[in-house]
Amino acid sequence: MDGGGGGRRPRAVFMAFGTRGDVFPIAALAAAFAQDQRQYGVVFITHSAHQSLSTHLADCNVRYMPVSSPPVLAAEQLESISCDSVQSNVEHDSFSQRKKTIQVEHRRECLSAVENVFGNDMSTHGDFIVINFFALEGWHLAELFQVKCIIAAPYFVPYSAPASFERQFKQSLPLLYKYFQEAPLNMDPVTNLPLWYTREESPLLLYGFSKEIVECPGYWPFSAHNQVSIRHLLFIVTAISFLMVDSFAFLVAIHHAGSGSTAAALFAGIPQISCPFLLDQFYWAERLHWLGVAPEPLGRQHLIPDTDNASSINSAADMLIGAIKSALSPEIKAQATRIANKLSSEATGLEKPSGS
């Protein structure tokens, strides 16, 4: 990678938000990049809740910069979040008010962190920002500081905006909707710069999974790559996983089909039982069944019965027992081993995307 010249040290900002399965693969990329491209000053921006990453990142010459926002926010978490951490003077805000306050402070801290990295340096040759899909603030900050942006996704996004999105956007923000509609063609209506996807160097999209697991469809843009080795991404992810990927002590993995748990179990070569709850978990649960390494996904009521009466509990237990028996069938066990063998033969490091 071209890091520029003239004695100036180029800078690479990796920004990732979300839970460990969302953040740790990007941290792995940052650590690997810092060790491979030592001419770069590498920074990793994430939630302070992921403080455990800081020691490993420091060992790899990556500067850890935390922001105070929580990885996830649910209504029942509000009591445990200090008002001071989000600079709120309202003692009993509603959930939506507190969430909005946290979002505003989160964006302010992101801007402050990136300003700290790039400062007033007018030269940005070789600089770039890498984000995951929960760190879209980084996209706009890359526009602001005129540096390249790379999107690195440790999971597949199989869905598009709902059909009602445009109508709801128009109702909620009519002036902004009108402004976007009247903006010149091929120009960004916010920055008045050429749209990124029309530039000669559009943002790269890196998917962190194996072609053995998800094929590369023909409709992906030319800037999308899925050549990041699953083994490399797992070296941090598996450190916090409930699985020990080098051990076959586990007979079956029962999990929510998050990207980290899914990858660890695939690499371990053991049968899986999935019970998705939200977002991409449903995609990975269906994918595991399609690959033949798991029975059909369980519904959440099969792990968390809707009621605590004996009938519901017994019904859920019967479904789980049936899933375990199916997962331990010779066919599923053999397929799990075959998939793991294919993954283990992949490169152990990061491969440079073709054409880059």
Coordinates of C-alpha atoms in Angstrom, one line a residue:
M1 CA 0.0 0.0 0.0
D2 CA 1.3 3.4 -0.9
G3 CA 2.0 5.3 2.3
G4 CA 3.1 8.5 0.7
G5 CA 6.5 10.2 1.1
G6 CA 8.3 13.3 2.1
G7 CA 9.0 12.1 5.7
R8 CA 5.3 12.5 6.7
R9 CA 3.8 9.5 8.4
P10 CA 0.4 8.5 6.9
R11 CA -2.5 7.7 9.2
A12 CA -5.0 4.9 9.2
V13 CA -8.2 5.2 11.4
F14 CA -10.1 2.0 12.1
M15 CA -13.6 2.8 13.6
A16 CA -15.9 0.0 14.7
F17 CA -19.0 0.1 16.9
G18 CA -21.4 -2.6 18.2
T19 CA -20.9 -5.7 20.3
R20 CA -17.7 -7.8 20.3
G21 CA -18.7 -9.8 17.2
D22 CA -19.0 -6.5 15.3
V23 CA -15.9 -4.8 16.7
F24 CA -13.3 -7.5 17.3
P25 CA -12.8 -8.5 13.6
I26 CA -12.1 -4.9 12.7
A27 CA -9.6 -4.7 15.6
A28 CA -7.9 -7.8 14.1
L29 CA -7.6 -5.9 10.8
A30 CA -6.2 -2.9 12.5
A31 CA -3.6 -5.0 14.4
A32 CA -2.6 -6.9 11.3
F33 CA -2.3 -3.7 9.2
A34 CA -0.2 -2.0 11.8
Q35 CA 2.3 -4.9 11.9
D36 CA 2.4 -5.2 8.1
Q37 CA 2.5 -1.5 7.2
R38 CA 4.8 -0.1 9.9
Q39 CA 5.1 3.3 8.2
Y40 CA 1.5 4.0 9.2
G41 CA 0.3 5.6 12.4
V42 CA -2.8 3.3 13.2
V43 CA -5.7 4.3 15.4
F44 CA -8.6 2.2 16.6
I45 CA -11.8 4.0 17.7
T46 CA -14.5 2.1 19.5
H47 CA -16.6 1.9 22.7
S48 CA -14.9 2.2 26.0
A49 CA -16.7 -1.1 26.9
H50 CA -14.1 -2.8 24.7
Q51 CA -11.2 -1.6 26.8
S52 CA -9.9 -5.2 26.9
L53 CA -8.7 -4.7 23.4
S54 CA -6.3 -1.9 24.3
T55 CA -3.4 -4.1 25.6
H56 CA -3.3 -6.3 22.5
L57 CA -3.7 -3.3 20.2
A58 CA -0.9 -1.5 22.0
D59 CA 1.4 -4.5 21.5
C60 CA 0.7 -4.2 17.8
N61 CA 1.4 -0.4 17.8
V62 CA -2.2 0.6 17.4
R63 CA -3.5 3.6 19.4
Y64 CA -6.7 2.8 21.2
M65 CA -9.2 5.8 21.4
P66 CA -12.4 5.0 23.3
V67 CA -15.8 6.8 23.1
S68 CA -18.2 6.6 26.0
S69 CA -21.3 5.4 24.2
P70 CA -22.5 1.8 25.1
P71 CA -22.3 -1.0 22.4
V72 CA -26.0 -1.5 22.6
L73 CA -28.8 0.4 24.3
A74 CA -32.0 -1.1 25.6
A75 CA -34.7 0.6 27.7
E76 CA -33.8 -1.5 30.8
Q77 CA -30.1 -0.4 30.5
L78 CA -30.9 3.3 31.1
E79 CA -30.7 3.0 34.9
S80 CA -27.1 1.7 34.6
I81 CA -25.9 4.5 32.3
S82 CA -24.6 7.5 34.2
C83 CA -26.2 10.8 33.1
D84 CA -22.7 12.4 33.5
S85 CA -21.3 10.1 30.7
V86 CA -23.7 11.7 28.2
Q87 CA -23.8 15.2 29.8
S88 CA -27.5 15.0 30.5
N89 CA -29.0 17.2 33.3
V90 CA -32.5 15.7 32.9
E91 CA -33.1 13.3 35.8
H92 CA -35.9 11.2 34.3
D93 CA -35.7 11.5 30.5
S94 CA -37.7 9.1 28.3
F95 CA -35.9 6.3 26.5
S96 CA -36.1 8.2 23.2
Q97 CA -34.7 11.4 24.7
R98 CA -31.9 9.6 26.4
K99 CA -31.1 7.7 23.3
K100 CA -31.0 10.9 21.3
T101 CA -28.7 12.5 23.9
I102 CA -26.3 9.6 23.8
Q103 CA -26.3 9.7 19.9
V104 CA -25.4 13.4 19.9
E105 CA -22.6 12.9 22.4
H106 CA -21.4 9.8 20.5
R107 CA -21.1 11.8 17.3
R108 CA -19.3 14.7 19.1
E109 CA -16.8 12.3 20.5
C110 CA -16.2 10.6 17.1
L111 CA -15.6 14.0 15.5
S112 CA -13.2 15.0 18.3
A113 CA -11.3 11.7 18.0
V114 CA -10.8 12.0 14.2
E115 CA -9.9 15.7 14.6
N116 CA -7.3 14.6 17.1
V117 CA -5.8 12.3 14.4
F118 CA -5.9 14.5 11.3
G119 CA -5.8 17.9 13.0
N120 CA -5.2 20.7 10.6
D121 CA -2.8 18.8 8.4
M122 CA -3.7 19.7 4.9
S123 CA -1.8 16.7 3.5
T124 CA -3.9 13.5 3.5
H125 CA -2.0 11.5 0.9
G126 CA -2.1 7.8 2.0
D127 CA -4.6 8.4 4.8
F128 CA -7.8 6.5 5.1
I129 CA -10.6 5.5 7.4
V130 CA -11.9 1.9 7.8
I131 CA -15.4 1.5 9.3
N132 CA -17.9 -1.3 10.0
F133 CA -21.6 -0.8 9.2
F134 CA -22.3 0.4 12.7
A135 CA -19.8 3.2 12.4
L136 CA -21.3 5.2 9.5
E137 CA -20.2 8.4 11.2
G138 CA -16.8 7.4 9.8
W139 CA -18.1 7.7 6.2
H140 CA -19.1 11.3 6.8
L141 CA -15.9 12.1 8.7
A142 CA -13.9 10.7 5.8
E143 CA -15.8 13.1 3.5
L144 CA -15.1 16.0 5.9
F145 CA -11.4 15.3 6.1
Q146 CA -11.1 14.3 2.4
V147 CA -9.6 10.9 3.0
K148 CA -10.4 7.5 1.5
C149 CA -13.0 5.4 3.2
I150 CA -13.1 1.6 3.3
I151 CA -16.1 -0.4 4.6
A152 CA -15.1 -3.7 6.3
A153 CA -18.0 -6.0 7.2
P154 CA -17.5 -9.2 9.2
Y155 CA -21.0 -10.2 8.2
F156 CA -23.2 -10.2 5.1
V157 CA -26.0 -7.6 4.8
P158 CA -28.8 -9.5 2.9
Y159 CA -31.5 -6.8 3.1
S160 CA -32.1 -3.4 1.6
A161 CA -34.1 -0.4 3.0
P162 CA -37.8 -1.1 3.5
A163 CA -40.2 0.0 0.8
S164 CA -41.6 2.6 3.1
F165 CA -38.3 4.3 3.8
E166 CA -38.6 7.1 1.2
R167 CA -42.2 7.9 2.3
Q168 CA -41.2 8.0 6.0
F169 CA -38.1 10.1 5.2
K170 CA -40.2 12.6 3.3
Q171 CA -42.7 12.9 6.1
S172 CA -40.1 13.2 8.8
L173 CA -37.7 15.6 7.0
P174 CA -39.6 17.3 4.1
L175 CA -37.1 20.1 3.6
L176 CA -34.1 17.8 3.5
Y177 CA -36.0 15.4 1.2
K178 CA -36.7 18.4 -1.2
Y179 CA -33.0 19.5 -1.0
F180 CA -31.8 16.0 -1.9
Q181 CA -34.3 15.8 -4.8
E182 CA -33.2 19.1 -6.3
A183 CA -29.4 18.4 -5.9
P184 CA -27.3 18.4 -9.1
L185 CA -26.7 15.1 -10.7
N186 CA -23.4 13.3 -9.8
M187 CA -22.9 15.8 -6.9
D188 CA -23.1 15.1 -3.2
P189 CA -25.9 17.4 -1.9
V190 CA -24.2 17.7 1.5
T191 CA -20.5 18.3 0.5
N192 CA -21.1 19.6 -3.1
L193 CA -18.3 17.2 -4.1
P194 CA -18.5 14.5 -6.8
L195 CA -20.4 11.4 -5.5
W196 CA -18.0 8.8 -4.2
Y197 CA -19.2 6.0 -6.4
T198 CA -18.6 8.1 -9.5
R199 CA -15.0 8.9 -8.5
E200 CA -12.1 6.9 -10.1
E201 CA -11.3 5.5 -6.6
S202 CA -14.7 4.6 -5.0
P203 CA -14.7 3.3 -1.4
L204 CA -13.7 -0.3 -1.0
L205 CA -16.1 -2.8 0.5
L206 CA -14.4 -5.7 2.3
Y207 CA -16.4 -8.7 3.5
G208 CA -14.7 -10.7 6.1
F209 CA -15.8 -14.3 5.3
S210 CA -14.8 -17.2 3.2
K211 CA -16.1 -17.9 -0.3
E212 CA -16.7 -21.4 1.0
I213 CA -19.5 -19.9 3.2
V214 CA -20.9 -17.1 1.1
E215 CA -20.5 -17.0 -2.7
C216 CA -19.7 -13.6 -4.3
P217 CA -22.8 -12.7 -6.3
G218 CA -22.6 -11.0 -9.6
Y219 CA -24.5 -7.9 -8.5
W220 CA -21.8 -6.9 -6.0
P221 CA -20.0 -3.6 -7.1
F222 CA -16.5 -4.0 -8.5
S223 CA -15.1 -2.5 -5.3
A224 CA -16.4 -5.3 -3.1
H225 CA -14.0 -8.0 -2.0
N226 CA -14.4 -11.0 0.2
Q227 CA -10.7 -12.1 0.2
V228 CA -10.0 -11.4 3.9
S229 CA -9.1 -14.7 5.4
I230 CA -11.5 -16.1 8.0
R231 CA -8.6 -17.5 9.9
H232 CA -7.0 -14.1 10.3
L233 CA -10.2 -12.4 11.4
L234 CA -10.7 -15.2 14.0
F235 CA -7.5 -14.6 15.9
I236 CA -9.1 -12.0 18.1
V237 CA -12.7 -13.1 17.8
T238 CA -12.1 -16.6 19.1
A239 CA -10.2 -15.2 22.1
I240 CA -13.6 -14.1 23.5
S241 CA -15.7 -16.8 22.0
F242 CA -17.3 -19.6 24.1
L243 CA -15.7 -22.0 21.7
M244 CA -12.1 -23.2 21.7
V245 CA -11.6 -23.6 18.0
D246 CA -8.5 -25.8 18.3
S247 CA -10.4 -28.3 20.5
F248 CA -13.1 -30.7 19.5
A249 CA -14.3 -31.1 23.1
F250 CA -17.7 -29.5 22.2
L251 CA -20.1 -31.9 20.6
V252 CA -22.5 -29.2 19.4
A253 CA -22.6 -25.3 19.5
I254 CA -25.9 -23.7 20.5
H255 CA -25.8 -20.0 19.8
H256 CA -27.7 -16.9 18.4
A257 CA -26.0 -17.1 15.0
G258 CA -24.0 -13.9 15.5
S259 CA -21.1 -13.6 13.0
G260 CA -18.4 -14.3 15.6
S261 CA -20.0 -17.4 17.0
T262 CA -20.9 -18.7 13.6
A263 CA -17.4 -18.3 12.3
A264 CA -15.8 -19.9 15.4
A265 CA -18.0 -23.0 15.2
L266 CA -17.5 -23.4 11.4
F267 CA -13.8 -23.2 11.9
A268 CA -14.0 -25.8 14.8
G269 CA -15.8 -28.2 12.6
I270 CA -18.6 -29.0 15.0
P271 CA -22.4 -29.2 14.4
Q272 CA -24.4 -26.1 15.3
I273 CA -27.9 -25.2 16.5
S274 CA -28.9 -21.6 16.0
C275 CA -31.6 -19.5 17.5
P276 CA -31.5 -16.0 15.9
F277 CA -33.0 -12.9 17.6
L278 CA -32.3 -9.9 15.3
L279 CA -30.5 -8.4 12.3
D280 CA -28.0 -10.6 10.4
Q281 CA -28.5 -13.5 12.8
F282 CA -31.4 -14.7 10.8
Y283 CA -29.3 -14.7 7.6
W284 CA -26.5 -16.7 9.3
A285 CA -28.9 -19.2 10.9
E286 CA -30.5 -19.9 7.5
R287 CA -27.0 -20.1 5.9
L288 CA -25.8 -22.7 8.4
H289 CA -28.9 -24.9 7.7
W290 CA -28.3 -24.4 3.9
L291 CA -24.6 -25.5 4.3
G292 CA -25.8 -28.6 6.1
V293 CA -24.0 -28.0 9.4
A294 CA -27.1 -27.2 11.4
P295 CA -30.8 -28.2 11.5
E296 CA -33.5 -25.7 10.9
P297 CA -33.1 -22.6 13.2
L298 CA -35.0 -22.6 16.4
G299 CA -37.5 -19.8 17.2
R300 CA -36.7 -17.7 20.2
Q301 CA -39.7 -19.3 22.0
H302 CA -37.8 -22.6 21.9
L303 CA -35.0 -21.2 24.2
I304 CA -37.1 -18.5 26.0
P305 CA -40.7 -19.8 26.3
D306 CA -43.3 -17.1 26.1
T307 CA -44.9 -18.4 29.3
D308 CA -43.5 -20.2 32.3
N309 CA -46.2 -22.9 32.5
A310 CA -45.2 -26.5 32.3
S311 CA -46.7 -27.1 28.8
S312 CA -44.6 -24.3 27.2
I313 CA -41.4 -25.3 28.9
N314 CA -41.9 -29.0 28.0
S315 CA -42.6 -28.0 24.4
A316 CA -39.5 -25.9 24.2
A317 CA -37.4 -28.6 25.7
D318 CA -38.7 -31.2 23.2
M319 CA -37.8 -28.8 20.3
L320 CA -34.3 -28.4 21.7
I321 CA -33.8 -32.1 22.3
G322 CA -34.9 -32.7 18.7
A323 CA -32.5 -30.1 17.4
I324 CA -29.6 -31.6 19.3
K325 CA -30.4 -35.1 18.0
S326 CA -30.6 -33.8 14.4
A327 CA -27.3 -31.8 14.8
L328 CA -25.5 -34.9 16.1
S329 CA -26.6 -37.0 13.0
P330 CA -23.7 -38.5 11.0
E331 CA -24.5 -36.4 8.0
I332 CA -24.4 -33.0 9.8
K333 CA -21.2 -34.0 11.7
A334 CA -19.5 -35.1 8.5
Q335 CA -20.5 -31.9 6.7
A336 CA -19.2 -29.7 9.6
T337 CA -15.9 -31.5 9.4
R338 CA -15.7 -31.0 5.6
I339 CA -16.4 -27.3 5.9
A340 CA -13.7 -26.9 8.6
N341 CA -11.1 -28.7 6.5
K342 CA -11.8 -26.3 3.6
L343 CA -11.5 -23.3 5.8
S344 CA -8.3 -24.5 7.4
S345 CA -6.6 -24.6 4.0
E346 CA -7.2 -20.9 3.4
A347 CA -4.4 -18.4 3.7
T348 CA -3.6 -17.4 7.3
G349 CA -3.0 -13.7 6.5
L350 CA -4.7 -10.9 4.7
E351 CA -4.8 -11.2 0.9
K352 CA -4.5 -8.1 -1.2
P353 CA -7.8 -7.7 -3.2
S354 CA -7.4 -8.3 -6.9
G355 CA -7.1 -5.2 -9.0
S356 CA -6.0 -3.0 -6.0

